[in-house]
Tab-separated table of C-alpha atoms and ligand atoms in Angstrom:
chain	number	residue	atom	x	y	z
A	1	UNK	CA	72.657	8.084	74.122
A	2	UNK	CA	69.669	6.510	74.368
A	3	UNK	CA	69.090	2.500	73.022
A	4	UNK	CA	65.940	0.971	71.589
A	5	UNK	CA	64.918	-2.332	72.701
A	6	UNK	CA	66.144	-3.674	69.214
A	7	UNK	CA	69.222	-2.064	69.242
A	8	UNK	CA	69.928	-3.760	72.998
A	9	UNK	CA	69.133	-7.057	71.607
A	10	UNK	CA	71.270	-6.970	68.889
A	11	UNK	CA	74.256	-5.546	70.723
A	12	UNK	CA	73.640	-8.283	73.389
A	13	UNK	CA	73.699	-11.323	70.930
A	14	UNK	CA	76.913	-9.822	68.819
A	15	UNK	CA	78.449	-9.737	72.563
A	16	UNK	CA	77.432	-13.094	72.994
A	17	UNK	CA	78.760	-14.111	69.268
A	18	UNK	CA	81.899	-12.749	70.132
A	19	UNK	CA	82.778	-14.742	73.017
A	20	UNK	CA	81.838	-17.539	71.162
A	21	UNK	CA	84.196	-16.938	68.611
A	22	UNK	CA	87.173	-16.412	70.955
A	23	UNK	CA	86.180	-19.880	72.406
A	24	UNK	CA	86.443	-21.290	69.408
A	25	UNK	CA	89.568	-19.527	68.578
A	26	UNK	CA	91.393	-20.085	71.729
A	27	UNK	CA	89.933	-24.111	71.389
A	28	UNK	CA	92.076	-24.225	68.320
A	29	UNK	CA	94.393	-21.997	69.538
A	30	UNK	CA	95.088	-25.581	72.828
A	31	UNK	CA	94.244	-28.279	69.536
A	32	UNK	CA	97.152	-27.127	67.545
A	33	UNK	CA	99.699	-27.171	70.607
A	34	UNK	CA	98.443	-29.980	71.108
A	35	UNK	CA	98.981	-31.165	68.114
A	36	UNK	CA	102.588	-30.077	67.815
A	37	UNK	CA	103.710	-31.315	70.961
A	38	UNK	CA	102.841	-34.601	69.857
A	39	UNK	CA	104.004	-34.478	66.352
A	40	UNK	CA	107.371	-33.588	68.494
A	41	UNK	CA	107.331	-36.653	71.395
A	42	UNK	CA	106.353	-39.027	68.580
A	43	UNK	CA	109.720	-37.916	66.130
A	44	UNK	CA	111.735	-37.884	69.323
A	45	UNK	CA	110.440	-41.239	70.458
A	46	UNK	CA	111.153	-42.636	67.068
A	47	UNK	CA	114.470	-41.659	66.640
A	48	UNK	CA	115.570	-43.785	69.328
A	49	UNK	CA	114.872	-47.230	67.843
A	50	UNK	CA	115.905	-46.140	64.164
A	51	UNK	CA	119.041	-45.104	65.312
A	52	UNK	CA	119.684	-48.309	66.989
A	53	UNK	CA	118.478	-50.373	63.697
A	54	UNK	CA	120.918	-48.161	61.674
A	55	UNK	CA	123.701	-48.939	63.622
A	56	UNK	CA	122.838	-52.666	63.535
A	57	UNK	CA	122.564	-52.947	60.361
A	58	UNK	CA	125.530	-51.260	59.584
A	59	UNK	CA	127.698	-53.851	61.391
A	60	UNK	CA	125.649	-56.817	59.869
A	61	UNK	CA	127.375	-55.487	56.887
A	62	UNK	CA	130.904	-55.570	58.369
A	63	UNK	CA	133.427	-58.489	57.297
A	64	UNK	CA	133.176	-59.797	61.361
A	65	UNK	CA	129.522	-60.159	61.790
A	66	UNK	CA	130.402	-63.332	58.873
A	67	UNK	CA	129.167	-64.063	55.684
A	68	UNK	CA	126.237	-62.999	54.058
A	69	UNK	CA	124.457	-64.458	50.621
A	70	UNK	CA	124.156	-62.360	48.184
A	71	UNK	CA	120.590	-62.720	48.463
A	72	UNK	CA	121.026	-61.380	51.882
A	73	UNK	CA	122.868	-58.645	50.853
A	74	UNK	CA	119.940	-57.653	48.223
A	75	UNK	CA	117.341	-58.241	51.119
A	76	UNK	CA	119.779	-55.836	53.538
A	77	UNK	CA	119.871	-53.295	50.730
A	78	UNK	CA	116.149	-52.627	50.827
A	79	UNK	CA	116.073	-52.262	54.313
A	80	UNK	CA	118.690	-49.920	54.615
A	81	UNK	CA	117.032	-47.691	51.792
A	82	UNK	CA	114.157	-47.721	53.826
A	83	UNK	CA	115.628	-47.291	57.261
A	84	UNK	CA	117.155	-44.394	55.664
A	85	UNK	CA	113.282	-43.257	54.082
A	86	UNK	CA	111.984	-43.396	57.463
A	87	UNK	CA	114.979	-41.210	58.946
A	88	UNK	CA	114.201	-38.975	56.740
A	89	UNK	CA	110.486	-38.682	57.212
A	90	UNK	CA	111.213	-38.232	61.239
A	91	UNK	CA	113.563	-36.064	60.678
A	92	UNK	CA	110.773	-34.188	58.668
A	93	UNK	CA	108.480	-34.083	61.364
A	94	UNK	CA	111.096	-33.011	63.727
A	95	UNK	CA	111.634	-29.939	61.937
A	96	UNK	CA	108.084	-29.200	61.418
A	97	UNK	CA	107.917	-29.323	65.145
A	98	UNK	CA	110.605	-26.846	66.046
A	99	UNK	CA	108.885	-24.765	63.053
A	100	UNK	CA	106.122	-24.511	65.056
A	101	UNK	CA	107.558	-24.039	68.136
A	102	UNK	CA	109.634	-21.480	66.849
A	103	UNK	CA	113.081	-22.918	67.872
A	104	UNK	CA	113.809	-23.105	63.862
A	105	UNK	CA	116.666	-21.565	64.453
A	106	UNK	CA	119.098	-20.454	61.286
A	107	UNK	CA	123.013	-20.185	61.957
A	108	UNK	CA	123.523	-17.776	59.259
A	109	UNK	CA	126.640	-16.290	57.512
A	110	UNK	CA	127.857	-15.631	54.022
A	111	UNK	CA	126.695	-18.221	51.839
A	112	UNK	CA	127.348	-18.741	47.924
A	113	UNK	CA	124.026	-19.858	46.468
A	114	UNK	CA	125.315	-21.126	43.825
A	115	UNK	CA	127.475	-23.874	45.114
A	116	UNK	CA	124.247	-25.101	47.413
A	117	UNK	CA	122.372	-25.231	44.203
A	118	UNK	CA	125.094	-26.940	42.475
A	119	UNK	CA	125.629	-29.814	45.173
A	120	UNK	CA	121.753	-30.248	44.925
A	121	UNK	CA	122.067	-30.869	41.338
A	122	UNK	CA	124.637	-33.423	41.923
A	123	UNK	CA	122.701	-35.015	44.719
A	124	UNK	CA	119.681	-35.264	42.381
A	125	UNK	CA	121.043	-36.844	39.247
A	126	UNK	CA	121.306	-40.181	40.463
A	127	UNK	CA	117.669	-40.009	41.044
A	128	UNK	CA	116.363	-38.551	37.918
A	129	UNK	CA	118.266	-41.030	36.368
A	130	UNK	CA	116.329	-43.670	37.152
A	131	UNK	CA	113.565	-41.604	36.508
A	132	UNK	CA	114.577	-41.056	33.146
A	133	UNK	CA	114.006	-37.163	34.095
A	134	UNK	CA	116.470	-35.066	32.315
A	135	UNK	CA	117.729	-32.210	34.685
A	136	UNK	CA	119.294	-29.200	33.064
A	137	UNK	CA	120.909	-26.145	34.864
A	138	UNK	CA	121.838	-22.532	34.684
A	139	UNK	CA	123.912	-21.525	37.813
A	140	UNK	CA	125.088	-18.114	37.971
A	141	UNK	CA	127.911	-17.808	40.383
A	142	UNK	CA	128.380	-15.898	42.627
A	143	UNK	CA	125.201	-15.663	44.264
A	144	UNK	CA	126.091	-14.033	47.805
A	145	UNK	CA	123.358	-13.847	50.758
A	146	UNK	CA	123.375	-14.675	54.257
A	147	UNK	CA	122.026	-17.865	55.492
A	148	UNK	CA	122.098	-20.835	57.161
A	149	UNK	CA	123.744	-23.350	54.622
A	150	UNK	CA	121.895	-26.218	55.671
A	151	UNK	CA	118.425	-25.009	55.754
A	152	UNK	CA	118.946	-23.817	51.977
A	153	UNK	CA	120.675	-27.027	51.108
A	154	UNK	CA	117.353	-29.124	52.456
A	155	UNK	CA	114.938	-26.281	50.977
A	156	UNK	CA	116.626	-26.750	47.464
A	157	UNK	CA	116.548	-30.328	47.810
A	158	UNK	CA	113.003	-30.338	48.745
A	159	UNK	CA	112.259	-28.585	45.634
A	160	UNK	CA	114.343	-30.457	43.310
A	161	UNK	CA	112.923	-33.506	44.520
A	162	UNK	CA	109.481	-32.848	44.503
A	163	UNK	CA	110.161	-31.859	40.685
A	164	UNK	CA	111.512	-35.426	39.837
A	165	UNK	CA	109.221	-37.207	41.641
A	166	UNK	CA	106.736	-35.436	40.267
A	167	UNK	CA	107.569	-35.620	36.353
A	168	UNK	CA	106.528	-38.869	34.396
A	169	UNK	CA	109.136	-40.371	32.569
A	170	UNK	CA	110.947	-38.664	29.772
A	171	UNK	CA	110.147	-35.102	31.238
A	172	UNK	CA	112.466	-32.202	31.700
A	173	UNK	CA	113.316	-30.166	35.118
A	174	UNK	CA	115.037	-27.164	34.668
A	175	UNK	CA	116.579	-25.237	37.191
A	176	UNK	CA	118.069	-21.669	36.805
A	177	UNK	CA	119.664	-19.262	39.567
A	178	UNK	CA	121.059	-15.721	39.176
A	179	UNK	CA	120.875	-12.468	40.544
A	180	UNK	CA	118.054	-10.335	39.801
A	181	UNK	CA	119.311	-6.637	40.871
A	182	UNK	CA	119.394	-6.952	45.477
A	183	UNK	CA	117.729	-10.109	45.170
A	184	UNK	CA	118.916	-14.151	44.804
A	185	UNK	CA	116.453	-16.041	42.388
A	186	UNK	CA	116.152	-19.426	41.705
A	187	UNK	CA	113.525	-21.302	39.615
A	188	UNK	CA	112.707	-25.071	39.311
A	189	UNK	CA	110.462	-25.709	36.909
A	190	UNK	CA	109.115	-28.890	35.615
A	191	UNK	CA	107.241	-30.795	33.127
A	192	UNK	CA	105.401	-32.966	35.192
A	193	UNK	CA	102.048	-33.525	36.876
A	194	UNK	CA	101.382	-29.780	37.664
A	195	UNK	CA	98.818	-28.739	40.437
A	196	UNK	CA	95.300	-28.760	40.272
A	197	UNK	CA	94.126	-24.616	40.952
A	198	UNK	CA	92.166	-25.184	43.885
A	199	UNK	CA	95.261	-26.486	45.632
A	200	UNK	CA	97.736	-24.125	45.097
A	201	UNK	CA	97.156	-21.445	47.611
A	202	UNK	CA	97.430	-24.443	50.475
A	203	UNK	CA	100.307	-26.299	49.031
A	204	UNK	CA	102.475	-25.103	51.690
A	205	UNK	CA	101.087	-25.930	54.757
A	206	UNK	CA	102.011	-28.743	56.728
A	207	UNK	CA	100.539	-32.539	55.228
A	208	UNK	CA	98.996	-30.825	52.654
A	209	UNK	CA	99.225	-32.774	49.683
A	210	UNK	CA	97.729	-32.095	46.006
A	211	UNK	CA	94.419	-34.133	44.996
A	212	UNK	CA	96.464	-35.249	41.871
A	213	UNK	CA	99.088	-36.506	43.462
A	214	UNK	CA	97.162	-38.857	46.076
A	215	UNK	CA	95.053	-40.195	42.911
A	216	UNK	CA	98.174	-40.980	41.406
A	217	UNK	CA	99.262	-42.192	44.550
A	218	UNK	CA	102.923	-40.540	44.564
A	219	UNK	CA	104.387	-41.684	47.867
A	220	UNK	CA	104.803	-38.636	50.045
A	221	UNK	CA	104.036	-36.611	53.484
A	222	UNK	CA	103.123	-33.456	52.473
A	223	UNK	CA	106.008	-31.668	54.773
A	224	UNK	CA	108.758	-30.813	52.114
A	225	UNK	CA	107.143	-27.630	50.618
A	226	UNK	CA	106.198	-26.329	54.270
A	227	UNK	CA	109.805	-26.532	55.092
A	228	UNK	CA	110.399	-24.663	52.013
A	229	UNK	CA	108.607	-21.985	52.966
A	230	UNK	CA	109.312	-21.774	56.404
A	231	UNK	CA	113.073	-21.644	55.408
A	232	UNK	CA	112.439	-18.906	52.659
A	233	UNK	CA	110.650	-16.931	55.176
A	234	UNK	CA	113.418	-17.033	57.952
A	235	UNK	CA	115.892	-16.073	55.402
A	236	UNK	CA	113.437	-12.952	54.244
A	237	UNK	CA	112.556	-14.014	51.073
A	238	UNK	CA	109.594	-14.903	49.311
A	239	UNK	CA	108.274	-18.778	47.662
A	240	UNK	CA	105.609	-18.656	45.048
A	241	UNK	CA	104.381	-21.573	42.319
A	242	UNK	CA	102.400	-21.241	38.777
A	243	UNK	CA	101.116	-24.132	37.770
A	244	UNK	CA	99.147	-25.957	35.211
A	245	UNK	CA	97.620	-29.230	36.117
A	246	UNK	CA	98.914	-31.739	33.395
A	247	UNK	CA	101.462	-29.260	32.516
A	248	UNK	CA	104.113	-28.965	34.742
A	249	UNK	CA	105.019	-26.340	37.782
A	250	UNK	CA	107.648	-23.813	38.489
A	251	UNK	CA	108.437	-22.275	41.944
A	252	UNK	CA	110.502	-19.380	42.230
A	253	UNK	CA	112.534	-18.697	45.224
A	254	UNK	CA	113.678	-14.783	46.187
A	255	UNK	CA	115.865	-14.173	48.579
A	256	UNK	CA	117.671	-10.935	49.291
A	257	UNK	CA	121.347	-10.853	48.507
A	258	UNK	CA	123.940	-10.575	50.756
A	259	UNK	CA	128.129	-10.136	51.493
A	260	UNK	CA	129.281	-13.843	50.118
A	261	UNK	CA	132.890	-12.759	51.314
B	301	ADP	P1	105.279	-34.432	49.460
B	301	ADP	O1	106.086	-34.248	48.218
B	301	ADP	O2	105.958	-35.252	50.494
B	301	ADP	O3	103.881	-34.888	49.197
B	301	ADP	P2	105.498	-31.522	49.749
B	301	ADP	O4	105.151	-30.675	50.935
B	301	ADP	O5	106.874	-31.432	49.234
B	301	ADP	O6	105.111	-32.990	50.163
B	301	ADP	O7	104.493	-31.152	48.591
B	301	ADP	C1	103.114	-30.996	48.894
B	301	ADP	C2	102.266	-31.336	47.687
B	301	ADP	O8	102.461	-30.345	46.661
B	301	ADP	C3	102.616	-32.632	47.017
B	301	ADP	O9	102.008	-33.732	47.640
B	301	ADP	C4	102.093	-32.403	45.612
B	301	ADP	O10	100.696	-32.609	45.585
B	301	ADP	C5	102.352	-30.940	45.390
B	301	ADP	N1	103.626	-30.677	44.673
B	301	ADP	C6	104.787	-30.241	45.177
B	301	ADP	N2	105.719	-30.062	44.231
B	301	ADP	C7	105.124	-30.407	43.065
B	301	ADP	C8	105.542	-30.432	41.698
B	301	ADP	N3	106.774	-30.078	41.340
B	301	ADP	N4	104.635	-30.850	40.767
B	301	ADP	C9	103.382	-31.204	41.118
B	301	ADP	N5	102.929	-31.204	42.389
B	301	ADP	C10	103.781	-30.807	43.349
């Protein structure tokens, strides 16, 4: 077939477009591993030190390191809450990073739903307390499926959490799981903040955090909900979230059932 001069121009610049775009493409592709590699020497590197602080200020605690004023005691309370914040944030990022490496890895076997939810619960209360959140609960047991029992323990925390911390005082989370024919559901749903619409289709990717919630300035790192979903997805289930800003939110968790035996 024979090509005009136009028709040669035009196939010569989309050629030239092209590899231009996979440039570009593979120049994010290098930035991103870049970017995780780091984001996994930096958690490593940190862990170190806090581990050595911990373990410090544990025996400053002990009867043989001597006595302590009480106002010393007060003073070593805060820093062990927030050694144990920071622990929690590396151990965040360290988790991201095998995410993204793909060395996530789930040890899975028959788990009861149910009593992971239920543990969360009790894990929470203390905190909503304070809050003056009021949790309530309908747990369905048994709710049989196959996972990895700590991933789902730190993907219903994460969700729980984020629904206290994001609910103003005297606010309600509610939190329901059951069986919904081959499938697990849970729901947390909230009466708090909510999520502004533009955000919600990139609230779970990784540091991505709601304009709302850095005006209000509501301490966080934006890594929770991409744990979430990275955990839903290697059990083979699905996460979505309906929200109202100044409303509240609800996120839904399906996961397919399993042998709980
Ligand atoms: P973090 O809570 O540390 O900021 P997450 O990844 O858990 O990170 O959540 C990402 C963002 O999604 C939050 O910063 C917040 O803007 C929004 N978000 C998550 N859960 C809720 C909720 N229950 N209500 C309102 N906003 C939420």
């Amino acid at each position: 077939a024979e090509m005009s001069a136009g028709d040669l121009g035009r196939s010569l610049v989309n050629a030239r477009l092209f590899e231009q775009e996979r440039h570009l493409v593979e120049q994010l592709r290098r930035l991103n591993t870049a970017q995780s590699e780091f984001v996994s020497a930096v958690s490593h590197d940190l862990r170190t030190p806090l581990t050595s602080i911990a373990g410090y200020l544990e025996l400053l605690t002990e009867e043989e390191a001597g006595p302590i004023t009480s106002a010393q005691a007060k003073m070593l309370a805060v820093i062990e809450r927030n050694t144990l914040r920071l622990r929690m944030l590396i151990e965040d990022l360290l988790i991201l990073s095998r995410i993204e490496t793909g060395t996530y890895d789930s040890d899975k076997r028959p788990v009861d739903l149910a009593a992971v939810v239920t543990g969360a619960l009790q894990a929470i209360e203390p905190t909503a307390a304070k809050a003056d959140v009021t949790v309530r609960a309908a747990v369905h047991p048994p709710l049989p499926l196959r996972g990895d029992p700590e991933q789902l323990d730190r993907m219903v925390m994460n969700l729980l959490s984020n629904a206290v911390k994001f609910t103003p005082a005297g606010g309600t989370v509610t939190v329901e799981a059951g069986q919904d024919g081959a499938a697990v559901v849970m729901t947390v749903r909230d009466t708090g903040i909510g999520i502004p619409e533009a955000d919600q289709e990139l609230l779970f990717g990784r540091f991505f955090r709601a304009s709302n919630a850095v005006r209000r300035e509501i301490p966080g790192t934006g890594l929770g909900l991409a744990i979430v979903a990275a955990t839903v997805q290697g059990h083979g289930g699905v996460v979505t979230v309906a929200s109202r800003e100044g409303e509240g939110s609800t996120f839904t968790v399906r996961l397919p059932a399993g042998d709980c035996a």
